[in-house]
CSV table of C-alpha atoms in Angstrom, one decimal:
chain,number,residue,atom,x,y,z
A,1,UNK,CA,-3.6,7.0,-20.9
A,2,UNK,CA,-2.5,8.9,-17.7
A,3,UNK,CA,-5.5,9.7,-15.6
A,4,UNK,CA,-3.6,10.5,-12.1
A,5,UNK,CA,-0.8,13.1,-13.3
A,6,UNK,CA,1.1,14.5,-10.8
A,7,UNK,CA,4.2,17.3,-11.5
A,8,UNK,CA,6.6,19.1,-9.5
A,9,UNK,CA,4.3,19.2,-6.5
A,10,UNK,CA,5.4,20.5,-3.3
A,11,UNK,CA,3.0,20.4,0.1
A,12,UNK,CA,4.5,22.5,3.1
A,13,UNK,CA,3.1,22.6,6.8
A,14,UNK,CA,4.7,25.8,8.1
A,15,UNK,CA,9.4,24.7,7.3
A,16,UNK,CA,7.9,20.6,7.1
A,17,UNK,CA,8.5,20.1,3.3
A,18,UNK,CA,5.7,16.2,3.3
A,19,UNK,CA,5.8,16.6,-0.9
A,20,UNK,CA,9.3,17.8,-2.5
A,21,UNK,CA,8.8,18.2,-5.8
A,22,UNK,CA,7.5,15.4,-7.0
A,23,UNK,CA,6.4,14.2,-10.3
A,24,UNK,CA,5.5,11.2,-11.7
A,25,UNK,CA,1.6,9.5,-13.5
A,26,UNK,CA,-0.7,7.0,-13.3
A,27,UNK,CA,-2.5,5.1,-16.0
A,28,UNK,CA,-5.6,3.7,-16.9
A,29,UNK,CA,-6.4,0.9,-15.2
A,30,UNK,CA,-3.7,0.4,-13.0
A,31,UNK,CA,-3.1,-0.5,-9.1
A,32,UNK,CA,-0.5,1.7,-8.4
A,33,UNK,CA,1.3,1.2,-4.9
A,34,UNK,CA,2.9,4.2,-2.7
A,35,UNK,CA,5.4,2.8,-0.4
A,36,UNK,CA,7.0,4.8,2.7
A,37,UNK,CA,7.5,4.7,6.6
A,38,UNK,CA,5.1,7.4,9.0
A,39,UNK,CA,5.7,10.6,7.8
A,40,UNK,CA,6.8,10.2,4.9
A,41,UNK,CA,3.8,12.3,2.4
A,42,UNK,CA,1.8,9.1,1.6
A,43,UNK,CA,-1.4,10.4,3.0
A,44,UNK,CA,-0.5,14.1,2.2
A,45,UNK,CA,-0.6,12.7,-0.8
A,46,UNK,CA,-4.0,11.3,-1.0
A,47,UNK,CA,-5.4,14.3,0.5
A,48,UNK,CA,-4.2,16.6,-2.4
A,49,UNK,CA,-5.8,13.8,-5.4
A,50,UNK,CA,-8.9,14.2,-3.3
A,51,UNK,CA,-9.0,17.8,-3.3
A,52,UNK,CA,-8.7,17.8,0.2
A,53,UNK,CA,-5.7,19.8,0.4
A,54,UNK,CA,-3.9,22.0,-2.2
A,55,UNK,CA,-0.3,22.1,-2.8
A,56,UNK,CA,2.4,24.7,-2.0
A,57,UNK,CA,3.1,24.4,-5.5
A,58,UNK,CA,2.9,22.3,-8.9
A,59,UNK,CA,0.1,20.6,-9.8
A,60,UNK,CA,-2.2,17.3,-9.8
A,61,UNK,CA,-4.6,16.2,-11.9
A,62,UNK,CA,-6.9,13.8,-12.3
A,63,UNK,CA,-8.4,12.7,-15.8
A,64,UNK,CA,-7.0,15.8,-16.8
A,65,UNK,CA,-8.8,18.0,-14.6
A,66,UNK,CA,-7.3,20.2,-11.9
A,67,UNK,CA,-7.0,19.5,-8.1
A,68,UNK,CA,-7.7,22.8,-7.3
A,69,UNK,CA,-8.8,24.5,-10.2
A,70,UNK,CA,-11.4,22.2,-11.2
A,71,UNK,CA,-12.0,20.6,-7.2
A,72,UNK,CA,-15.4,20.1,-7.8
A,73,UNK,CA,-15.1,17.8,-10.9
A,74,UNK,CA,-12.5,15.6,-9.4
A,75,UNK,CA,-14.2,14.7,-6.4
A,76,UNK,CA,-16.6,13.5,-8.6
A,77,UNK,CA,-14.2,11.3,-10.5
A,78,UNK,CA,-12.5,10.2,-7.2
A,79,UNK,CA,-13.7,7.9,-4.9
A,80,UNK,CA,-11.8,7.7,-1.1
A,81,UNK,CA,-11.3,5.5,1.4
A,82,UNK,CA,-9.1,6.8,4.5
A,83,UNK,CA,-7.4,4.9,7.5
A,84,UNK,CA,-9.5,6.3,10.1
A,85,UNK,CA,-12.7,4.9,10.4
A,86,UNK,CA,-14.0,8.0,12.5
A,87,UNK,CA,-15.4,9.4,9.5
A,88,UNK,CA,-18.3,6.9,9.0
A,89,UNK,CA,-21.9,8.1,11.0
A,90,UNK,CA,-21.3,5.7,13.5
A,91,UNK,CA,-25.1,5.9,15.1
A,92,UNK,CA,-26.5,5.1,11.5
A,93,UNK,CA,-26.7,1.7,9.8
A,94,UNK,CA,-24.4,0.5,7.0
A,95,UNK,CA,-27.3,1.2,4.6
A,96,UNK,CA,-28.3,4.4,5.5
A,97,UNK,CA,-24.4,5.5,5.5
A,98,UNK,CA,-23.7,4.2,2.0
A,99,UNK,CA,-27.9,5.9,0.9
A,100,UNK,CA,-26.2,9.7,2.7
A,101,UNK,CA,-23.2,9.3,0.3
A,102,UNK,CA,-25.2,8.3,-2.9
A,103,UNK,CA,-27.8,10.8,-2.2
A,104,UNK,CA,-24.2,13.2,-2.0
A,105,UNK,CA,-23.3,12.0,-5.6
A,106,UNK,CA,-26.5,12.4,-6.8
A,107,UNK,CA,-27.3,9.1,-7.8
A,108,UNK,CA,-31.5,9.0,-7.9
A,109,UNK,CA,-33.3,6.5,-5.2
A,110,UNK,CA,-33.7,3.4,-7.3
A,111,UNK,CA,-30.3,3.9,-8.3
A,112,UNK,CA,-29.1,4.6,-5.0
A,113,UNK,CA,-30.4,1.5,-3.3
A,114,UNK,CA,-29.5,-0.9,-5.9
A,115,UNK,CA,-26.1,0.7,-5.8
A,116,UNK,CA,-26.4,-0.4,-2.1
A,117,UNK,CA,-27.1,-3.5,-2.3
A,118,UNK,CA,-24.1,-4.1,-4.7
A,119,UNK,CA,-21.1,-2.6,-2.4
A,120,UNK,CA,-22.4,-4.3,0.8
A,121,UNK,CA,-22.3,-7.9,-1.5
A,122,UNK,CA,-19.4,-6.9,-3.0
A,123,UNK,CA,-17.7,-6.3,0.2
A,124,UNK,CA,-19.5,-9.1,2.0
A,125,UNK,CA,-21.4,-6.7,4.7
A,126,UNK,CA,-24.9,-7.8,3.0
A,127,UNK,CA,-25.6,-9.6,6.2
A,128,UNK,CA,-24.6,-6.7,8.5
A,129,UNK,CA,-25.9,-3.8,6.4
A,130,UNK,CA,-28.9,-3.0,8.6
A,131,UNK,CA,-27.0,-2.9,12.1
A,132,UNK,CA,-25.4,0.1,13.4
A,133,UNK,CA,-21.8,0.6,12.8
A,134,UNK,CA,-21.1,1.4,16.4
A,135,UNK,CA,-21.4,-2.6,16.3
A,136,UNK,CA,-19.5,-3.2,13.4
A,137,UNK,CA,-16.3,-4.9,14.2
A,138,UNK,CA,-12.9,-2.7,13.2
A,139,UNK,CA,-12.6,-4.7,10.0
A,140,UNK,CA,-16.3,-4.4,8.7
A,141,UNK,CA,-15.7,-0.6,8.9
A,142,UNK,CA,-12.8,-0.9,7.0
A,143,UNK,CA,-14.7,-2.8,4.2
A,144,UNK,CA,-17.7,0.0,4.9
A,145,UNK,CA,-15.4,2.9,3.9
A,146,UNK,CA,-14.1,0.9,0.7
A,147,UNK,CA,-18.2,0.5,-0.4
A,148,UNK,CA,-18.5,4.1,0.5
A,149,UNK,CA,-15.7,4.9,-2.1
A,150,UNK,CA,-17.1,2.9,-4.4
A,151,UNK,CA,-20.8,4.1,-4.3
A,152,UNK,CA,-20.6,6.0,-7.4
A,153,UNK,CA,-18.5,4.2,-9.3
A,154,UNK,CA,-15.4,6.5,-9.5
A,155,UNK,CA,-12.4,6.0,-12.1
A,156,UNK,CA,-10.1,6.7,-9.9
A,157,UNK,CA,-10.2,4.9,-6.0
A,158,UNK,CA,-7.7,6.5,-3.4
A,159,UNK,CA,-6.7,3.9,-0.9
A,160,UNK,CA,-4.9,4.7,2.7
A,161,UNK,CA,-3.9,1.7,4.6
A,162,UNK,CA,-7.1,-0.4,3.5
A,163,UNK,CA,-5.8,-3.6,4.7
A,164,UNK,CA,-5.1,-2.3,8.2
A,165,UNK,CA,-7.9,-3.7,9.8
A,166,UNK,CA,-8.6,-7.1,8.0
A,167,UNK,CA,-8.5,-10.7,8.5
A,168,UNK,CA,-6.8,-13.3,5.9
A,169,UNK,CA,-9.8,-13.4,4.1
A,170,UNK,CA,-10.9,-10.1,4.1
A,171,UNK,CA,-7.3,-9.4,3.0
A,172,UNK,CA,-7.8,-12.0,-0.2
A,173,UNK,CA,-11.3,-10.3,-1.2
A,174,UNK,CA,-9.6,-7.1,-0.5
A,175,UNK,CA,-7.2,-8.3,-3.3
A,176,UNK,CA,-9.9,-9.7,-5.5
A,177,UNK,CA,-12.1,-6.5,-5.6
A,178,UNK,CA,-8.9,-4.5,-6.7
A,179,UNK,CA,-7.8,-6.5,-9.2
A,180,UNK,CA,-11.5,-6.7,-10.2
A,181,UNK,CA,-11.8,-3.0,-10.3
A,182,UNK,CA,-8.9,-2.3,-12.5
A,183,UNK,CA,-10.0,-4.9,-15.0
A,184,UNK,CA,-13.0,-2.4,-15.7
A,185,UNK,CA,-10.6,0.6,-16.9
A,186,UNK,CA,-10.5,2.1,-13.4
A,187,UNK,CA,-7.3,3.1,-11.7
A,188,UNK,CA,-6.6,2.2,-7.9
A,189,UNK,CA,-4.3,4.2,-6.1
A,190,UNK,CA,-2.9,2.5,-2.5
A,191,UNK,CA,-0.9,3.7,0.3
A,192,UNK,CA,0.3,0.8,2.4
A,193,UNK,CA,2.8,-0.7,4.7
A,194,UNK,CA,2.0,-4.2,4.0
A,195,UNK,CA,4.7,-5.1,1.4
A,196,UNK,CA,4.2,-8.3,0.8
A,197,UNK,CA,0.1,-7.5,-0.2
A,198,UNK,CA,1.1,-4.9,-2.5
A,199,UNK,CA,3.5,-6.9,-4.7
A,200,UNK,CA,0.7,-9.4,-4.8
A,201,UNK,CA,-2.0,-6.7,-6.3
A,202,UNK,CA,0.4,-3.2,-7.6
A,203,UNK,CA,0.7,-3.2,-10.9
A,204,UNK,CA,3.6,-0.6,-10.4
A,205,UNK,CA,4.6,0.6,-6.7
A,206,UNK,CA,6.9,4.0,-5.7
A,207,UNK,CA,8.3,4.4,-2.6
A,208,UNK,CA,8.7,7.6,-0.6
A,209,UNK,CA,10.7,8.9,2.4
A,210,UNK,CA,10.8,12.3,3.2
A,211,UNK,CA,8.7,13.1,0.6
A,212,UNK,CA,10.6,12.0,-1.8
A,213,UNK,CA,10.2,9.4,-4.6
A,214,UNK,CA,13.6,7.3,-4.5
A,215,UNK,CA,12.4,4.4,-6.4
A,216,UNK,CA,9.0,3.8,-9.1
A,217,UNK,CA,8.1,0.8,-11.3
A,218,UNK,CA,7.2,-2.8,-11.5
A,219,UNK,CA,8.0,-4.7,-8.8
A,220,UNK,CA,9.5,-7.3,-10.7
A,221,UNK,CA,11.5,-4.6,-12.2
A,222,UNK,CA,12.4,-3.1,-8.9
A,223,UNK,CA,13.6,-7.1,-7.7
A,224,UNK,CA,15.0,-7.8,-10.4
A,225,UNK,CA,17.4,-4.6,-9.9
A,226,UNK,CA,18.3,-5.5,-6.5
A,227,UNK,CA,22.5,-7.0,-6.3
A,228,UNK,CA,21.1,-10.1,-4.7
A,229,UNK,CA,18.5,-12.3,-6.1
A,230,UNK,CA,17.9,-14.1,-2.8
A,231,UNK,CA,17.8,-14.6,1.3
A,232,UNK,CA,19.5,-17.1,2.8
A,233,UNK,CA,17.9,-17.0,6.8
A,234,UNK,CA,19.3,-18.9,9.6
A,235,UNK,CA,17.2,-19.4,12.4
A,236,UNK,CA,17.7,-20.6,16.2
A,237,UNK,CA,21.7,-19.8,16.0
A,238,UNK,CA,23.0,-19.0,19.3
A,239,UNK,CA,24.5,-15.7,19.0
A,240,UNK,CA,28.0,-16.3,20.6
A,241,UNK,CA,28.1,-19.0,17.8
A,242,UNK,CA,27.3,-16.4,14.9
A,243,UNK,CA,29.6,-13.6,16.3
A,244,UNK,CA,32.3,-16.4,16.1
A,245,UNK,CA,32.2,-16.8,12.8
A,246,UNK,CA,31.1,-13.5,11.6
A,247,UNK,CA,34.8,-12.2,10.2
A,248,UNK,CA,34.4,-15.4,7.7
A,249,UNK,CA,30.8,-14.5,6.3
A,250,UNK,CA,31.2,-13.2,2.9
A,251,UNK,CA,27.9,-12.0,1.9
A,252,UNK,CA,26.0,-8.9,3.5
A,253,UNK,CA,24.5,-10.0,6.3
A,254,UNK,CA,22.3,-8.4,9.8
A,255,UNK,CA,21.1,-10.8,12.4
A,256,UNK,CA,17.7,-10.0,14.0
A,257,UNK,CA,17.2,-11.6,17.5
A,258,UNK,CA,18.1,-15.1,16.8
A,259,UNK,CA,18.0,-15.0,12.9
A,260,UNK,CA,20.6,-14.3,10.7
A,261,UNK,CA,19.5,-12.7,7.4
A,262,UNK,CA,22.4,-12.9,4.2
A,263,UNK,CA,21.7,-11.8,0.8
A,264,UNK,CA,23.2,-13.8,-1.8
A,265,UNK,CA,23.3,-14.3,-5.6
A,266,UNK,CA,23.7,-18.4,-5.5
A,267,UNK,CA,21.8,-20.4,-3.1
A,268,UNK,CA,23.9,-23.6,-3.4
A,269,UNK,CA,27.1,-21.7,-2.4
A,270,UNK,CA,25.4,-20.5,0.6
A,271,UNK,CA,24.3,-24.1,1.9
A,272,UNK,CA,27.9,-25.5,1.1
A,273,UNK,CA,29.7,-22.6,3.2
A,274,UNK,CA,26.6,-23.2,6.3
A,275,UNK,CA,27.4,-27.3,6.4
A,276,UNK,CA,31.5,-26.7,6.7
A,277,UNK,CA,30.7,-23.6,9.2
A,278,UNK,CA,29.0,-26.1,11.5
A,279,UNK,CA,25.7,-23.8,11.1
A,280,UNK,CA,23.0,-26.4,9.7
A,281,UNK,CA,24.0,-28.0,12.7
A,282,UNK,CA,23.4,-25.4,15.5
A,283,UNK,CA,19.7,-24.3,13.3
A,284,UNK,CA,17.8,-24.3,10.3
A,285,UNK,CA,18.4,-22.4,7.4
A,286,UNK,CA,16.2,-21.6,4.1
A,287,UNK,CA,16.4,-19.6,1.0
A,288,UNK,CA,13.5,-17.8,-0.7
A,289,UNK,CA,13.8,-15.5,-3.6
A,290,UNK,CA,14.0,-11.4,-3.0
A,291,UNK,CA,10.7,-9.4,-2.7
A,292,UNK,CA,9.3,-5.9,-2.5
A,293,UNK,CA,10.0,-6.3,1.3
A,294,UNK,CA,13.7,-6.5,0.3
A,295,UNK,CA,13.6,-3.3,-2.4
A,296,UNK,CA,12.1,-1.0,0.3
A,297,UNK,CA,15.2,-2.2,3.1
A,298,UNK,CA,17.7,-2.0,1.2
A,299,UNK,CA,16.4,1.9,-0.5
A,300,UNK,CA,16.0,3.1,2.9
A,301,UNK,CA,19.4,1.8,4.3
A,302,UNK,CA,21.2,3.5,1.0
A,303,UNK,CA,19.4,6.4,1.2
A,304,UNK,CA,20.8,6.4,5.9
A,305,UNK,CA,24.1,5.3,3.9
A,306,UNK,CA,24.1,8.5,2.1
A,307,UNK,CA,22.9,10.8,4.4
A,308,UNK,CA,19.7,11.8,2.8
């Protein structure tokens, strides 16, 4: 079932077009990934689901109701957690921030403070809940905003850049809670630059540039489409060396700084042609399969190719 529908929706700022006509739905409990550089309508994006801006035209919906017509109703099905951390009460505690916002959902007291208690354990601030969060490091108010989306249980939790501010581990629970929120029927909705994060935990991932979808599906789906199925990278390669013998490389390849990155179909052929170029010699080289990080170059650079 879709509950994050989405068609022909356009946002403007004055001649900026940050939403062209885009269309495209989310399901029942799914993580669904939104890929782009600055710019590109990610957080315009979030900002319209969460009734927080309407669109130049088309619509959005979410669980069928209305971003604009029915506002009310979806910010109470809708639960949001942005980048900037500015928006927590910053002279309250972690508590009493997370009590303001239940009390704002109308959740009663009892409920409210046994709500509480579970979003600071869930995101491990139990410890921390009654200090300020002008002490809170930039991380715990990261993981405060996330318990403040989730205070009232929404169905549908827009992310912006959640893993922004986190350590390793916080990044891992990050993932955990996600994947542990979807398995109860809810949908998750993330804007991110961390690639390699959101092919562990998206379901399906789209990625936008200039407001623009130019790919959508499952990342495995997205590899998989890719005309080569791994990296070969060669590392510590004196540049006058590579330059040498770049004429005779026959794969697609960049170099960045010292590394020399070449996208290739057959590993084995690519270790054969480095040992008689002399290469294993002058630095290492490794292979690893393609990734998400791989989809998103190579859309963008066809999409500079093309002019678009």
């Amino acid at each position: 079932m879709a509950v994050v529908e989405v068609e022909r929706l356009t946002r403007k700022y004055g001649t900026l077009v940050a939403l062209n006509n885009i269309t495209m739905s989310i399901s029942e409990g799914e993580v669904f990934g939104l890929l782009g550089p600055n710019g590109a309508g990610k957080t315009t994006m979030v900002n319209i689901l969460a009734t927080q801006l309407t669109p130049t035209s088309g619509t959005a919906s979410v669980c069928g109701f209305d971003c604009v017509a029915h506002a009310r109703m979806v910010r109470s099905l809708v639960g949001v957690a942005p980048a900037n951390t500015r928006s927590l009460y910053w002279r309250l505690t972690g508590e009493e921030n997370l009590l303001h916002y239940a009390d704002l959902y109308g959740l009663s007291a009892s409920r409210a403070k046994a709500r509480v208690r579970e979003c600071l354990e869930l995101l491990g601030l139990s410890e921390v809940g009654k200090r300020l969060v002008s002490t809170y490091s930039h991380g715990m108010r990261a993981r405060l905003l996330l318990a403040r989306a989730l205070i009232h249980r929404p169905r549908v939790l827009l992310l912006d850049e959640p893993w922004s501010a986190l350590d390793p581990e916080g990044r891992q629970e990050l993932i955990n809670t996600l994947t542990e929120i979807a398995s109860d029927d809810r949908t998750v909705f993330v804007c991110s630059h961390d690639l390699a994060l959101v092919e562990r935990v998206c379901t399906r991932v789209a990625i936008i540039n200039a407001g623009e979808i130019i790919c959508e599906g499952k990342p495995s789906e997205l590899i998989s489409r890719l005309p080569f199925q791994y990296v070969a990278e060669l590392r510590q390669v004196p540049r006058p060396i590579v330059e040498k013998i770049a004429a005779s490389i026959p794969w697609k390849w960049e170099m960045i700084g010292n590394e020399v990155k070449i996208e290739v179909s057959d590993p084995k052929v690519v270790f054969a042609w480095a040992e008689d170029s002399g290469l294993l010699s002058q630095g290492s080289l490794s292979i690893r399969r393609s990734s998400l990080e791989d989809v998103y170059f190579f859309e963008m650079q066809k999409r500079a190719r093309e002019g678009i």
